XYZ file of C-alpha atoms in Angstrom:
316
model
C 3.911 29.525 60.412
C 3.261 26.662 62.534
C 6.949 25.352 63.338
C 7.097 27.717 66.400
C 7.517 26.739 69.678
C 4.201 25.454 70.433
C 4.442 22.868 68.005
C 7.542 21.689 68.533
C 9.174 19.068 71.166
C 12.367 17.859 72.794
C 15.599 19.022 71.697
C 13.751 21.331 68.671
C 11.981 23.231 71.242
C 14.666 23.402 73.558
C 17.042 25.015 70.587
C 14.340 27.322 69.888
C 13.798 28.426 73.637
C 17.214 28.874 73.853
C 17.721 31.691 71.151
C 15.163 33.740 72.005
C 15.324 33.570 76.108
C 17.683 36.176 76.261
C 15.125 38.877 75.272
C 12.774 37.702 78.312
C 15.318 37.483 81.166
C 13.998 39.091 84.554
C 17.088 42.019 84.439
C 16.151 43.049 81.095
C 12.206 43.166 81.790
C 13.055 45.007 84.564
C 14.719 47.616 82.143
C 12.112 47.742 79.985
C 9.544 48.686 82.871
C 9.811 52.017 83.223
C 8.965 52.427 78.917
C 5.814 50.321 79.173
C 4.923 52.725 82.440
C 5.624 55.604 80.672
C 3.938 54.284 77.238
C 0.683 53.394 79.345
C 1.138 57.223 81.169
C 0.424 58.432 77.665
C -2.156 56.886 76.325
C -4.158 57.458 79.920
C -3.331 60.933 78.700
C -4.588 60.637 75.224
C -8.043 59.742 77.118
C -8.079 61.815 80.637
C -10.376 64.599 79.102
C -12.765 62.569 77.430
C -16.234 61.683 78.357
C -15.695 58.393 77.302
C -13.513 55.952 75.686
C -13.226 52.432 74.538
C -10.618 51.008 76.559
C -9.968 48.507 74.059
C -9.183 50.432 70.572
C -7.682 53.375 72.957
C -5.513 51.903 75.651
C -5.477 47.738 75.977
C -4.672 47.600 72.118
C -2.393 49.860 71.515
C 0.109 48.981 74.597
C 1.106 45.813 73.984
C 1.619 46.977 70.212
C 3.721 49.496 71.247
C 6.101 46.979 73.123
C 6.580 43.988 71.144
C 6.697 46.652 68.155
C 9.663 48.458 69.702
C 11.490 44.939 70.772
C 11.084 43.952 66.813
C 11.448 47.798 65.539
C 8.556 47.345 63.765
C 7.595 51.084 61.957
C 4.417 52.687 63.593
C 2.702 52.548 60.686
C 2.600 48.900 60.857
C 2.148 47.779 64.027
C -1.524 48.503 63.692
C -2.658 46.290 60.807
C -0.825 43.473 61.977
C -2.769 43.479 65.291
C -5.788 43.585 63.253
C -4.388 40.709 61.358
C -4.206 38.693 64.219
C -7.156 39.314 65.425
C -8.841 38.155 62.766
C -7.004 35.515 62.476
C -8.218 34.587 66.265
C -11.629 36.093 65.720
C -13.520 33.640 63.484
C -14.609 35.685 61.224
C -15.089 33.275 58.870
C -13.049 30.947 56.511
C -11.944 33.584 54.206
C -11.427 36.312 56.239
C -8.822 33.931 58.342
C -6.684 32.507 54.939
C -6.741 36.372 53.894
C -5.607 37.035 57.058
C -2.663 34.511 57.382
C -1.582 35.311 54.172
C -1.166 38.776 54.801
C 0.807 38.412 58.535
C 2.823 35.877 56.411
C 3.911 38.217 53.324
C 4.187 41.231 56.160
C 6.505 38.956 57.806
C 8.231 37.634 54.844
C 8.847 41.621 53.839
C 9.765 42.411 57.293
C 12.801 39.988 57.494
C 14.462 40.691 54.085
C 14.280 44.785 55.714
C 16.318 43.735 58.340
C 18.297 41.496 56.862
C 19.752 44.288 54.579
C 20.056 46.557 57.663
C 20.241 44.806 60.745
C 20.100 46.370 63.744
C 19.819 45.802 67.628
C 16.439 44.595 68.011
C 15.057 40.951 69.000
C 14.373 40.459 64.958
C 18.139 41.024 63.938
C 19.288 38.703 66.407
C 16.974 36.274 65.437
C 18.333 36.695 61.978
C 22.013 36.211 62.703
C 21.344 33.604 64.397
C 20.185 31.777 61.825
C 22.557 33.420 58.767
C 25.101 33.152 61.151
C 24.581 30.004 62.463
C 22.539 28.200 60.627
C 20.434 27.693 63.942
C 17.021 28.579 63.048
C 15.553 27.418 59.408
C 13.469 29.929 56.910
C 10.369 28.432 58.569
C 11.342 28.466 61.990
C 12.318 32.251 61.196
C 9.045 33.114 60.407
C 7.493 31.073 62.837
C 9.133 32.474 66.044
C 8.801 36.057 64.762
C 4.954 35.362 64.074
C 4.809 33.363 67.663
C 6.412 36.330 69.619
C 4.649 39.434 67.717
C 0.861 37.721 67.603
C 1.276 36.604 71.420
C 2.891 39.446 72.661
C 0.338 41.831 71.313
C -2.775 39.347 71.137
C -2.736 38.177 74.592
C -1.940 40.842 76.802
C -4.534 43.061 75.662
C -7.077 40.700 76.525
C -5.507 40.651 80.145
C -6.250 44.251 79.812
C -9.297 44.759 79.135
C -10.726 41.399 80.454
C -9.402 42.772 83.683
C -10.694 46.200 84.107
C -14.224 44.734 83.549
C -13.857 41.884 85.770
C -12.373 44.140 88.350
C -15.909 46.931 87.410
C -17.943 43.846 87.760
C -16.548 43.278 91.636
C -16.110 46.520 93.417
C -15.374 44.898 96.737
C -11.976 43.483 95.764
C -11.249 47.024 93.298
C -11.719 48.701 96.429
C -9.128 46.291 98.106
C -6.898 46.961 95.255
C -7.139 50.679 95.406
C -6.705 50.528 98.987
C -3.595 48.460 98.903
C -1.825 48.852 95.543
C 0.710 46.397 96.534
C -1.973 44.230 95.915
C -1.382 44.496 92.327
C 0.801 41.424 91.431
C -1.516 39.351 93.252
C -4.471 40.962 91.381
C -2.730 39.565 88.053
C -1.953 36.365 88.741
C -6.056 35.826 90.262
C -6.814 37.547 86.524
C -4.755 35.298 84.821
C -6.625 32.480 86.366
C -10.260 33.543 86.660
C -10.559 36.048 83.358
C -8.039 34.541 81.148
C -9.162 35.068 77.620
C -8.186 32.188 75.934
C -10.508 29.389 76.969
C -8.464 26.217 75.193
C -4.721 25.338 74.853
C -3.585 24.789 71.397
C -4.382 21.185 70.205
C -2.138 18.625 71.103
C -1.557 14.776 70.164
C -0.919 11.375 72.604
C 1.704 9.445 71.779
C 0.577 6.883 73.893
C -2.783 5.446 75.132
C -4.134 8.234 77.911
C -7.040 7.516 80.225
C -9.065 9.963 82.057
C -11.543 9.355 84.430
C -13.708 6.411 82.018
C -12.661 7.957 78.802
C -9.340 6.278 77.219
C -7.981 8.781 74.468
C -6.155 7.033 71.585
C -2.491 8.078 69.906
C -2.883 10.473 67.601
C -6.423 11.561 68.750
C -6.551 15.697 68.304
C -7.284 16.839 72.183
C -8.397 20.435 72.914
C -7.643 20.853 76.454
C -9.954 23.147 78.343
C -7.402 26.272 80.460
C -10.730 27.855 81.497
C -12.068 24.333 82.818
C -9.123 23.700 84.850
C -8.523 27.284 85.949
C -11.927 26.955 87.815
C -11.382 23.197 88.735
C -13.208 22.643 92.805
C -11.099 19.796 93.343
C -8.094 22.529 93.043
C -9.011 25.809 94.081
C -12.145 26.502 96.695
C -14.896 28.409 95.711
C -13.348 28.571 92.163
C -15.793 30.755 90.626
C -14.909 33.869 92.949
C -13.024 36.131 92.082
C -10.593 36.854 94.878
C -7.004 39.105 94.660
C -5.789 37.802 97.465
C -6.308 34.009 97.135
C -3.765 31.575 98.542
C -3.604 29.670 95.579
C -2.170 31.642 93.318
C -1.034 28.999 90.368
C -3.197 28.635 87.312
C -2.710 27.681 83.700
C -3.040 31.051 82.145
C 0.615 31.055 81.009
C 0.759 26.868 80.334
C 3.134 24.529 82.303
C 6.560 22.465 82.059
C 8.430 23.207 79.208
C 5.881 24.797 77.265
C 5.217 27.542 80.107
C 4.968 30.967 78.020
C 8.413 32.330 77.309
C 7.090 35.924 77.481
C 5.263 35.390 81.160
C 7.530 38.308 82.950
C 6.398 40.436 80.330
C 2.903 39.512 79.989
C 3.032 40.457 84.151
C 4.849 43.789 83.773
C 2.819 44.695 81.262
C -0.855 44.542 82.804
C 0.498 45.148 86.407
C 1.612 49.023 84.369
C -1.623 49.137 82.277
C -3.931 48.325 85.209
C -1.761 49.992 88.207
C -1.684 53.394 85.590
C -5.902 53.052 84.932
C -6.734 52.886 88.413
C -4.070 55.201 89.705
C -4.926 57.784 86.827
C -8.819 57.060 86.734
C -9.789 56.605 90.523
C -13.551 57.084 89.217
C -13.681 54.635 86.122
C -16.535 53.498 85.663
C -18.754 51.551 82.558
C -19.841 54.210 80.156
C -22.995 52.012 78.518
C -25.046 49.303 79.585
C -23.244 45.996 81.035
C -25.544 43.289 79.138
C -24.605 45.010 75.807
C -21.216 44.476 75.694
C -20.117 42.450 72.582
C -17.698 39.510 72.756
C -15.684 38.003 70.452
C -17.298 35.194 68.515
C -14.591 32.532 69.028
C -14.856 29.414 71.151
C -11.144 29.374 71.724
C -10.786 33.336 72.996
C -12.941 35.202 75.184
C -12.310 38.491 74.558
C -14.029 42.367 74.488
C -14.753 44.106 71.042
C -14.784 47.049 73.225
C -15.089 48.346 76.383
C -16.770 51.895 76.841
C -16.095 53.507 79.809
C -15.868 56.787 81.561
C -12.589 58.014 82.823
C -14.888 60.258 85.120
């Protein structure tokens, strides 16, 4: 599943990019707005008359899931293991646990495109598939590669965004006040998220093809580099005072959603979609607050992804 979009360079990328860029265009985000507004409206509903909730399992999960599920026409039924699939696929839960995992999003996969191959329809998945029956654009691996890419991201991310965000915004009521008092403020508000409480802490690995030096370190070709998004999300020499949190910050670039040609292809998406899960939890919950102790909050064990096992709070 690795001969995705990530991984791949020059004109390969660029004929990958192409096929699937139709699905994120701003006009048909746009569109799709008003579902993901009305998706998070009821799941704030499933959880208004509770005492508490974990936003997590309840509300920053299941969103995103719905979405990319309905773009692919994934059943209902399924959508819910394979974000658990992912997850522990990004969740070190150990060697096993990880092949078992992989295995199963690939045979899920695998099962998924010979459904809609025998009955295509209008989703992002069918059109992926003509395009390579058709065609002959997009290779068996590349198939399953670019399905896997856009489900995992488009449910794995985002919910981190979520949830990452309503604590971080808890954990500074001065600028949640700002934001309640100005929800215009709201786009800016997720772009400073996306740079100061991004979950994943380290871009995919990538490989010099020449001799790079940095500073008094000269990296060799072919030497694996892990380069650190948190790191250069808070970098001084960029941004000052780069460990506040501030929603209405000049700066407002980052590296939350990568850069050149590998910027993510789902970025107007990833937007829409907090900017309607955080604009309908502080709109629908003007009261939220954390329904458990602060310093007992568990976080993912993963050095790549820092990310809530659950958030408790009270809609009250």
């Amino acid at each position: 599943m690795d001969a995705n979009l990530l991984n791949l360079d020059g004109e390969t990328h660029l004929r990958l990019r192409r096929l699937v860029m139709k699905a994120y265009t701003r006009p048909r985000i746009n569109e799709m707005r008003q579902g993901v507004v009305q998706a998070a409206e009821e799941l704030a509903d499933r959880i208004e008359g509770a005492s508490t909730f974990d936003l997590v399992s309840e509300f920053a999960n299941r969103l995103p899931i719905r979405v990319i599920g309905h773009m692919f026409d994934v059943p209902e039924e399924h959508r819910r293991p394979f974000s658990q699939w992912v997850g522990a696929m990004f969740g070190s839960q150990g060697p096993q646990q990880v092949r078992d995992a992989i295995n199963s999003i690939h045979e899920f996969l695998l099962h998924l495109i010979a459904e809609r191959r025998r009955e295509p329809g209008q989703d992002l998945l069918s059109g992926l598939i003509a395009a390579r029956d058709d065609h002959d654009k997009l290779s068996e691996d590349e198939l399953v590669s670019l399905a896997f890419l856009i489900l995992s991201a488009g449910s794995e991310n985002v919910q981190h965004i979520i949830s990452n965000g309503i604590h971080t915004l808890l954990q500074h009521p001065d600028q949640l006040a700002q934001l309640r008092g100005d929800p215009s403020l709201l786009p800016a508000a997720v772009e400073e998220l996306l740079r100061f409480a991004h979950p994943n802490q380290m871009a995919i690995r990538r490989f010099p093809t020449e001799p790079i030096s940095v500073r008094d370190v000269t990296i060799p070709v072919g030497d694996t580099v892990l380069l650190c998004i948190a790191s250069a999300n808070r970098d001084p020499e960029r941004y000052p005072d780069p460990d506040r949190f501030e929603i209405q910050r000049e700066d407002k670039a980052h590296l939350g959603l990568g850069h050149g040609v590998h910027f993510c292809l789902g970025a107007s998406l990833a937007r829409m979609e907090a900017e309607a899960a955080l604009g309908t939890l502080l709109n629908r919950f003007p009261h939220l607050s954390y329904a458990g102790s602060v310093e007992e909050l568990q976080w993912r064990p993963s050095f790549r992804s820092h990310a809530l096992k659950a958030l408790p709070l009270s809609p009250k």
